[in-house]
CSV table of C-alpha atoms and ligand atoms in Angstrom, one decimal:
chain,number,residue,atom,x,y,z
B,1376,UNK,CA,-0.1,-0.1,0.1
B,1377,UNK,CA,1.4,3.5,-0.8
B,1378,UNK,CA,2.2,5.7,2.0
B,1379,UNK,CA,-0.5,8.3,1.2
B,1380,UNK,CA,-3.2,5.7,1.4
B,1381,UNK,CA,-1.8,4.1,4.5
B,1382,UNK,CA,-1.7,7.5,6.3
B,1383,UNK,CA,-5.3,8.5,5.1
B,1384,UNK,CA,-6.6,5.1,6.5
B,1385,UNK,CA,-4.7,5.3,9.8
B,1386,UNK,CA,-5.9,9.0,10.4
B,1387,UNK,CA,-9.5,8.4,9.6
B,1388,UNK,CA,-9.6,5.2,11.7
B,1389,UNK,CA,-9.0,6.9,14.9
B,1390,UNK,CA,-11.7,8.1,17.3
B,1391,UNK,CA,-10.5,11.7,16.8
B,1392,UNK,CA,-10.0,11.8,13.0
B,1393,UNK,CA,-7.0,13.3,11.4
B,1394,UNK,CA,-5.3,13.8,8.0
B,1395,UNK,CA,-1.5,14.8,7.8
B,1396,UNK,CA,-1.0,18.4,6.7
B,1397,UNK,CA,1.9,17.4,4.6
B,1398,UNK,CA,-0.6,16.0,2.1
B,1399,UNK,CA,-1.9,19.6,1.5
B,1400,UNK,CA,0.8,20.1,-1.2
B,1401,UNK,CA,-0.1,18.6,-4.5
B,1402,UNK,CA,0.0,20.8,-7.7
B,1403,UNK,CA,-3.3,22.6,-6.8
B,1404,UNK,CA,-2.4,22.9,-3.1
B,1405,UNK,CA,1.0,24.5,-4.0
B,1406,UNK,CA,-0.9,27.1,-6.1
B,1407,UNK,CA,-3.3,27.7,-3.4
B,1408,UNK,CA,-0.6,28.0,-0.7
B,1409,UNK,CA,1.2,30.7,-3.0
B,1410,UNK,CA,-2.2,32.7,-3.1
B,1411,UNK,CA,-2.5,32.2,0.7
B,1412,UNK,CA,0.7,33.9,1.2
B,1413,UNK,CA,-0.4,37.0,-0.5
B,1414,UNK,CA,-3.7,37.2,1.4
B,1415,UNK,CA,-3.8,40.4,3.6
B,1416,UNK,CA,-4.9,38.2,6.4
B,1417,UNK,CA,-1.8,36.0,6.0
B,1418,UNK,CA,0.6,38.1,8.1
B,1419,UNK,CA,3.3,35.2,8.6
B,1420,UNK,CA,5.0,35.5,5.1
B,1421,UNK,CA,5.1,39.3,5.1
B,1422,UNK,CA,6.5,39.3,8.5
B,1423,UNK,CA,9.3,36.7,7.8
B,1424,UNK,CA,9.9,38.5,4.4
B,1425,UNK,CA,10.7,41.7,6.5
B,1426,UNK,CA,13.4,39.7,8.2
B,1427,UNK,CA,14.8,38.3,5.2
B,1428,UNK,CA,14.6,41.2,2.8
B,1429,UNK,CA,15.3,44.0,5.4
B,1430,UNK,CA,17.6,42.6,7.9
B,1431,UNK,CA,19.7,40.2,5.7
B,1432,UNK,CA,23.1,41.4,6.9
B,1433,UNK,CA,22.2,41.1,10.6
B,1434,UNK,CA,20.8,37.6,10.0
B,1435,UNK,CA,23.8,36.6,8.1
B,1436,UNK,CA,26.1,38.0,10.9
B,1437,UNK,CA,24.2,36.0,13.4
B,1438,UNK,CA,25.0,32.7,11.5
B,1439,UNK,CA,28.8,33.4,12.2
B,1440,UNK,CA,29.8,31.6,9.0
B,1441,UNK,CA,33.4,30.7,8.6
B,1442,UNK,CA,34.2,31.9,5.2
B,1443,UNK,CA,37.4,29.7,4.8
B,1444,UNK,CA,35.4,26.7,4.4
B,1445,UNK,CA,32.5,25.6,1.9
B,1446,UNK,CA,29.1,25.8,3.7
B,1447,UNK,CA,26.0,23.6,3.1
B,1448,UNK,CA,22.6,25.4,3.3
B,1449,UNK,CA,19.8,23.0,3.7
B,1450,UNK,CA,16.2,24.2,3.6
B,1451,UNK,CA,13.5,22.0,5.1
B,1452,UNK,CA,10.0,22.6,3.3
B,1453,UNK,CA,11.4,25.2,0.9
B,1454,UNK,CA,8.2,25.8,-0.9
B,1455,UNK,CA,8.5,28.8,-3.4
B,1456,UNK,CA,11.6,30.0,-1.8
B,1457,UNK,CA,10.8,33.7,-2.3
B,1458,UNK,CA,12.2,34.7,1.2
B,1459,UNK,CA,15.2,32.5,1.0
B,1460,UNK,CA,16.0,34.1,-2.3
B,1461,UNK,CA,16.8,37.3,-0.5
B,1462,UNK,CA,19.4,35.5,1.8
B,1463,UNK,CA,20.9,33.5,-1.0
B,1464,UNK,CA,21.3,36.6,-3.1
B,1465,UNK,CA,23.1,38.4,-0.2
B,1466,UNK,CA,25.4,35.4,0.4
B,1467,UNK,CA,26.4,35.3,-3.4
B,1468,UNK,CA,26.9,39.0,-3.4
B,1469,UNK,CA,29.1,38.8,-0.4
B,1470,UNK,CA,31.2,35.8,-2.2
B,1471,UNK,CA,30.3,33.2,0.4
B,1472,UNK,CA,31.2,29.7,-1.0
B,1473,UNK,CA,28.1,27.5,-0.5
B,1474,UNK,CA,25.8,25.1,-1.9
B,1475,UNK,CA,22.1,25.2,-1.4
B,1476,UNK,CA,19.9,22.0,-0.9
B,1477,UNK,CA,16.1,22.6,-0.8
B,1478,UNK,CA,14.1,19.7,0.4
B,1479,UNK,CA,10.3,19.5,-0.1
B,1480,UNK,CA,7.7,16.7,-0.3
B,1481,UNK,CA,6.2,18.5,-3.4
B,1482,UNK,CA,8.2,17.7,-6.6
B,1483,UNK,CA,6.0,20.5,-8.2
B,1484,UNK,CA,7.3,23.1,-5.6
B,1485,UNK,CA,10.8,22.1,-6.4
B,1486,UNK,CA,10.5,22.4,-10.1
B,1487,UNK,CA,9.0,25.9,-9.7
B,1488,UNK,CA,11.7,26.9,-7.2
B,1489,UNK,CA,14.5,25.5,-9.5
B,1490,UNK,CA,13.2,27.6,-12.5
B,1491,UNK,CA,12.8,30.6,-10.6
B,1492,UNK,CA,16.2,30.5,-9.0
B,1493,UNK,CA,17.9,29.6,-12.3
B,1494,UNK,CA,16.5,33.0,-13.6
B,1495,UNK,CA,17.2,35.2,-10.6
B,1496,UNK,CA,20.3,33.5,-9.0
B,1497,UNK,CA,22.2,31.9,-12.2
B,1498,UNK,CA,25.3,31.5,-10.1
B,1499,UNK,CA,23.6,29.5,-7.3
B,1500,UNK,CA,25.0,26.0,-6.8
B,1501,UNK,CA,21.9,24.0,-5.8
B,1502,UNK,CA,20.7,20.2,-5.6
B,1503,UNK,CA,16.9,19.5,-4.8
B,1504,UNK,CA,15.8,16.6,-2.6
B,1505,UNK,CA,12.2,15.5,-3.0
B,1506,UNK,CA,10.8,13.8,0.1
B,1507,UNK,CA,9.5,14.0,3.5
B,1508,UNK,CA,12.1,15.7,5.7
B,1509,UNK,CA,10.9,13.9,8.9
B,1510,UNK,CA,11.1,10.4,7.3
B,1511,UNK,CA,14.3,11.1,5.6
B,1512,UNK,CA,16.1,13.2,8.2
B,1513,UNK,CA,19.2,11.0,8.2
B,1514,UNK,CA,19.7,11.7,4.4
B,1515,UNK,CA,19.7,15.4,4.7
B,1516,UNK,CA,23.5,15.9,5.2
B,1517,UNK,CA,25.7,15.8,2.1
B,1518,UNK,CA,29.1,16.2,3.6
B,1519,UNK,CA,31.0,17.0,6.7
B,1520,UNK,CA,31.1,20.6,5.7
B,1521,UNK,CA,29.7,23.4,8.1
B,1522,UNK,CA,25.9,23.7,7.8
B,1523,UNK,CA,23.1,26.1,8.1
B,1524,UNK,CA,19.6,24.4,8.2
B,1525,UNK,CA,16.7,26.8,7.2
B,1526,UNK,CA,13.3,25.7,8.7
B,1527,UNK,CA,11.2,28.7,8.0
B,1528,UNK,CA,7.5,29.8,7.4
B,1529,UNK,CA,6.3,28.2,10.6
B,1530,UNK,CA,6.8,24.8,9.3
B,1531,UNK,CA,7.8,23.5,12.6
B,1532,UNK,CA,4.5,24.5,13.8
B,1533,UNK,CA,2.8,21.6,12.3
B,1534,UNK,CA,4.5,19.4,14.8
B,1535,UNK,CA,3.5,18.9,18.4
B,1536,UNK,CA,6.0,19.8,21.1
B,1537,UNK,CA,7.1,16.2,21.6
B,1538,UNK,CA,7.4,15.6,17.8
B,1539,UNK,CA,9.4,19.0,17.5
B,1540,UNK,CA,11.9,17.8,20.2
B,1541,UNK,CA,12.2,14.3,18.6
B,1542,UNK,CA,12.7,15.9,15.2
B,1543,UNK,CA,15.3,18.3,16.4
B,1544,UNK,CA,17.1,15.5,18.2
B,1545,UNK,CA,17.2,13.5,14.8
B,1546,UNK,CA,18.4,16.6,12.9
B,1547,UNK,CA,21.0,17.3,15.5
B,1548,UNK,CA,22.6,14.0,14.7
B,1549,UNK,CA,23.2,15.1,11.2
B,1550,UNK,CA,24.9,18.3,12.4
B,1551,UNK,CA,28.4,19.0,13.6
B,1552,UNK,CA,29.1,21.3,16.8
B,1553,UNK,CA,28.8,25.0,15.8
B,1554,UNK,CA,26.1,24.3,12.9
B,1555,UNK,CA,23.3,26.7,12.9
B,1556,UNK,CA,19.6,26.2,12.4
B,1557,UNK,CA,17.4,29.2,11.5
B,1558,UNK,CA,13.9,28.4,12.9
B,1559,UNK,CA,11.0,30.6,11.6
B,1560,UNK,CA,8.1,30.7,14.1
B,1561,UNK,CA,4.9,32.5,14.4
B,1562,UNK,CA,4.8,34.3,17.8
B,1563,UNK,CA,1.8,33.6,20.2
B,1564,UNK,CA,-0.6,36.5,19.9
B,1565,UNK,CA,-4.2,37.4,20.1
B,1566,UNK,CA,-7.1,35.5,18.4
B,1567,UNK,CA,-8.2,38.6,16.2
B,1568,UNK,CA,-4.9,38.4,14.4
B,1569,UNK,CA,-4.3,34.5,14.2
B,1570,UNK,CA,-7.7,33.2,13.3
B,1571,UNK,CA,-8.2,35.3,10.1
B,1572,UNK,CA,-4.9,34.1,8.8
B,1573,UNK,CA,-6.5,30.6,8.6
B,1574,UNK,CA,-9.8,32.0,7.4
B,1575,UNK,CA,-9.3,34.6,4.9
B,1576,UNK,CA,-12.3,36.6,3.5
B,1577,UNK,CA,-11.7,35.4,0.0
B,1578,UNK,CA,-11.9,31.8,1.0
B,1579,UNK,CA,-8.5,30.7,-0.2
B,1580,UNK,CA,-7.5,28.9,3.0
B,1581,UNK,CA,-10.9,27.2,2.8
B,1582,UNK,CA,-10.2,25.9,-0.7
B,1583,UNK,CA,-6.7,24.8,0.5
B,1584,UNK,CA,-8.1,22.8,3.2
B,1585,UNK,CA,-11.0,21.3,1.1
B,1586,UNK,CA,-8.5,20.4,-1.7
B,1587,UNK,CA,-7.3,17.6,0.5
B,1588,UNK,CA,-10.5,15.8,0.0
B,1589,UNK,CA,-10.4,16.4,-3.7
B,1590,UNK,CA,-6.8,14.9,-3.6
B,1591,UNK,CA,-7.9,11.8,-1.7
B,1592,UNK,CA,-10.7,11.4,-4.3
B,1593,UNK,CA,-8.4,11.7,-7.2
B,1594,UNK,CA,-5.4,9.7,-6.0
B,1595,UNK,CA,-7.1,7.1,-3.8
B,1596,UNK,CA,-10.4,6.6,-5.6
B,1597,UNK,CA,-12.5,8.0,-2.7
B,1598,UNK,CA,-15.9,9.7,-2.9
B,1599,UNK,CA,-15.9,12.5,-0.5
B,1600,UNK,CA,-18.5,15.1,-1.3
B,1601,UNK,CA,-16.8,18.4,-0.5
B,1602,UNK,CA,-20.2,20.2,-0.2
B,1603,UNK,CA,-20.9,17.9,2.8
B,1604,UNK,CA,-17.8,19.4,4.7
B,1605,UNK,CA,-17.0,22.7,5.8
B,1606,UNK,CA,-13.5,24.5,6.7
B,1607,UNK,CA,-13.3,25.1,10.5
B,1608,UNK,CA,-10.3,26.7,11.9
B,1609,UNK,CA,-9.9,27.3,15.8
B,1610,UNK,CA,-7.4,29.2,17.9
B,1611,UNK,CA,-7.3,30.2,21.6
B,1612,UNK,CA,-4.3,32.5,22.4
B,1613,UNK,CA,-4.0,30.9,26.0
B,1614,UNK,CA,-3.1,27.5,24.4
B,1615,UNK,CA,-1.3,29.1,21.4
B,1616,UNK,CA,-2.1,26.4,18.9
B,1617,UNK,CA,-4.2,27.2,15.7
B,1618,UNK,CA,-6.0,24.0,14.4
B,1619,UNK,CA,-7.8,23.7,11.0
B,1620,UNK,CA,-10.7,21.0,10.7
B,1621,UNK,CA,-13.0,19.8,8.0
B,1622,UNK,CA,-16.5,19.3,9.7
B,1623,UNK,CA,-18.9,16.9,8.3
B,1624,UNK,CA,-22.2,18.7,7.8
B,1625,UNK,CA,-24.4,15.6,8.0
B,1626,UNK,CA,-24.2,12.0,8.9
B,1627,UNK,CA,-22.5,10.4,6.0
B,1628,UNK,CA,-20.3,7.3,4.9
B,1629,UNK,CA,-17.3,7.8,2.6
B,1630,UNK,CA,-15.8,5.2,0.6
B,1631,UNK,CA,-11.9,5.0,0.3
B,1632,UNK,CA,-11.3,2.1,-1.9
B,1633,UNK,CA,-12.4,-1.0,0.1
B,1634,UNK,CA,-12.8,1.1,3.3
B,1635,UNK,CA,-15.9,2.8,4.4
B,1636,UNK,CA,-15.4,5.7,6.9
B,1637,UNK,CA,-18.6,7.0,8.8
B,1638,UNK,CA,-19.0,10.6,9.8
B,1639,UNK,CA,-21.6,11.9,12.4
B,1640,UNK,CA,-23.1,15.4,11.7
B,1641,UNK,CA,-20.6,17.8,13.3
B,1642,UNK,CA,-17.8,15.5,13.5
B,1643,UNK,CA,-14.4,17.0,12.6
B,1644,UNK,CA,-11.1,15.7,10.8
B,1645,UNK,CA,-8.2,17.7,12.2
B,1646,UNK,CA,-6.1,18.5,9.1
B,1647,UNK,CA,-3.6,21.0,10.4
B,1648,UNK,CA,-2.0,22.3,13.7
B,1649,UNK,CA,0.1,25.4,13.8
B,1650,UNK,CA,1.8,25.8,17.0
B,1651,UNK,CA,2.6,29.4,18.0
B,1652,UNK,CA,5.9,30.0,19.9
B,1653,UNK,CA,7.6,32.2,22.5
B,1654,UNK,CA,11.0,31.8,24.1
B,1655,UNK,CA,9.5,29.6,26.9
B,1656,UNK,CA,7.8,27.3,24.5
B,1657,UNK,CA,11.0,26.9,22.4
B,1658,UNK,CA,13.3,26.5,25.4
B,1659,UNK,CA,11.0,23.7,26.8
B,1660,UNK,CA,11.3,22.0,23.4
B,1661,UNK,CA,15.0,22.4,23.2
B,1662,UNK,CA,15.7,21.5,26.9
B,1663,UNK,CA,16.0,17.5,25.9
B,1664,UNK,CA,18.1,18.2,22.8
B,1665,UNK,CA,21.8,19.0,22.0
B,1666,UNK,CA,20.6,22.3,20.3
B,1667,UNK,CA,20.8,25.7,22.2
B,1668,UNK,CA,18.9,28.9,21.5
B,1669,UNK,CA,21.5,31.5,20.6
B,1670,UNK,CA,19.7,34.5,19.3
B,1671,UNK,CA,16.6,35.7,17.4
B,1672,UNK,CA,15.5,38.4,15.0
B,1673,UNK,CA,12.0,39.9,15.0
B,1674,UNK,CA,10.2,41.5,12.1
B,1675,UNK,CA,9.3,45.3,12.4
B,1676,UNK,CA,5.8,44.4,13.8
B,1677,UNK,CA,7.0,41.8,16.2
B,1678,UNK,CA,4.6,39.2,14.9
B,1679,UNK,CA,7.2,36.6,13.6
B,1680,UNK,CA,10.6,35.4,15.0
B,1681,UNK,CA,13.5,33.8,13.2
B,1682,UNK,CA,15.5,32.0,16.1
B,1683,UNK,CA,19.1,31.2,15.6
B,1684,UNK,CA,19.8,27.8,17.0
B,1685,UNK,CA,23.4,26.2,17.4
B,1686,UNK,CA,24.3,22.6,17.7
B,1687,UNK,CA,26.5,22.1,20.9
O,2296,SAM,C1,3.9,26.3,4.8
O,2296,SAM,S1,4.8,25.9,3.2
O,2296,SAM,C2,6.2,26.9,3.8
O,2296,SAM,C3,7.2,27.2,2.6
O,2296,SAM,C4,8.4,28.0,2.8
O,2296,SAM,N1,9.2,27.4,3.7
O,2296,SAM,C5,8.0,29.5,3.3
O,2296,SAM,O1,8.3,29.7,4.4
O,2296,SAM,O2,7.4,30.2,2.6
O,2296,SAM,C6,5.3,24.3,3.6
O,2296,SAM,C7,6.2,23.7,2.6
O,2296,SAM,O3,6.9,22.6,3.2
O,2296,SAM,C8,6.7,21.4,2.5
O,2296,SAM,N2,6.3,20.3,3.4
O,2296,SAM,C9,5.4,20.2,4.4
O,2296,SAM,N3,5.5,19.1,5.1
O,2296,SAM,C10,6.8,18.5,4.7
O,2296,SAM,C11,7.4,17.2,5.0
O,2296,SAM,N4,7.0,16.7,6.1
O,2296,SAM,N5,8.5,17.1,4.3
O,2296,SAM,C12,9.0,17.9,3.3
O,2296,SAM,N6,8.3,19.0,2.8
O,2296,SAM,C13,7.2,19.2,3.6
O,2296,SAM,C14,5.3,21.8,1.6
O,2296,SAM,O4,5.2,21.0,0.5
O,2296,SAM,C15,5.5,23.2,1.4
O,2296,SAM,O5,6.1,23.5,0.2
């Protein structure tokens, strides 16, 4: 059985149904996510762009890169790479010797990224890796050279705190002492700012969430009726975790190949969690790892942080 089918069946067989967010990103999902990033409500990308576009020199200085050795830059979940391009352009301009390794589960995203970078950064040395960075964490390193790992865009927010600790520990095994991680996280803030980012007025986040059902229909031969589900995001600032759900609007049974999954009216499938951070949350995740918090840069509105982490 392929991994997608297995993960869908496992997730929908639990008492509290879930679907892994990494499956949002088929061709349509990639297109929708690019649209989400330009929605006025989706402050995350604009905030992190402020750091990468306007604080590039400060960010580079914090990485304390040794110019005498070639550097490996590995990006986890690179997506369209618009923010990263600002950093890479600066490093090329400053004549750093490096190679860039974007990793993404979406081959379509990597194709778009490669074409874009060939146009705007023709001197960039790069090599793509298509796959799940969690399942393939032990394949991320390409040499014993110093490394900077970019884990941007609040990607780590899709993991629970326990999963984040475990992932960072595995990642740490691929690093040498002194290697750095740039961890882009959304900061804990009020509901009136966070919730609209997952429920924009134009309905793009809704289309993004519902597209997961279309993908399951197309790739796994299921018969989800997307009109019988609704997009349903939730967030409480006290807890600091945004969650997106697909809510069944009626009692119904859905076929996924041989399997029949029953839904009660009002029952929800959790499709995404987006953990928001502060220093205390991050420190408690790092406590059981060999990675230390070294520094951080905030955007001009203090909505988002890029933490600089160091392997001990
Ligand atoms: C929220 S987007 C962020 C993109 C980019 N880092 C940014 O900050 O704009 C998430 C990206 O990570 C990829 N992704 C999500 N989960 C992944 C996983 N487990 N392994 C590899 N790529 C993943 C998706 O395909 C998508 O391109």
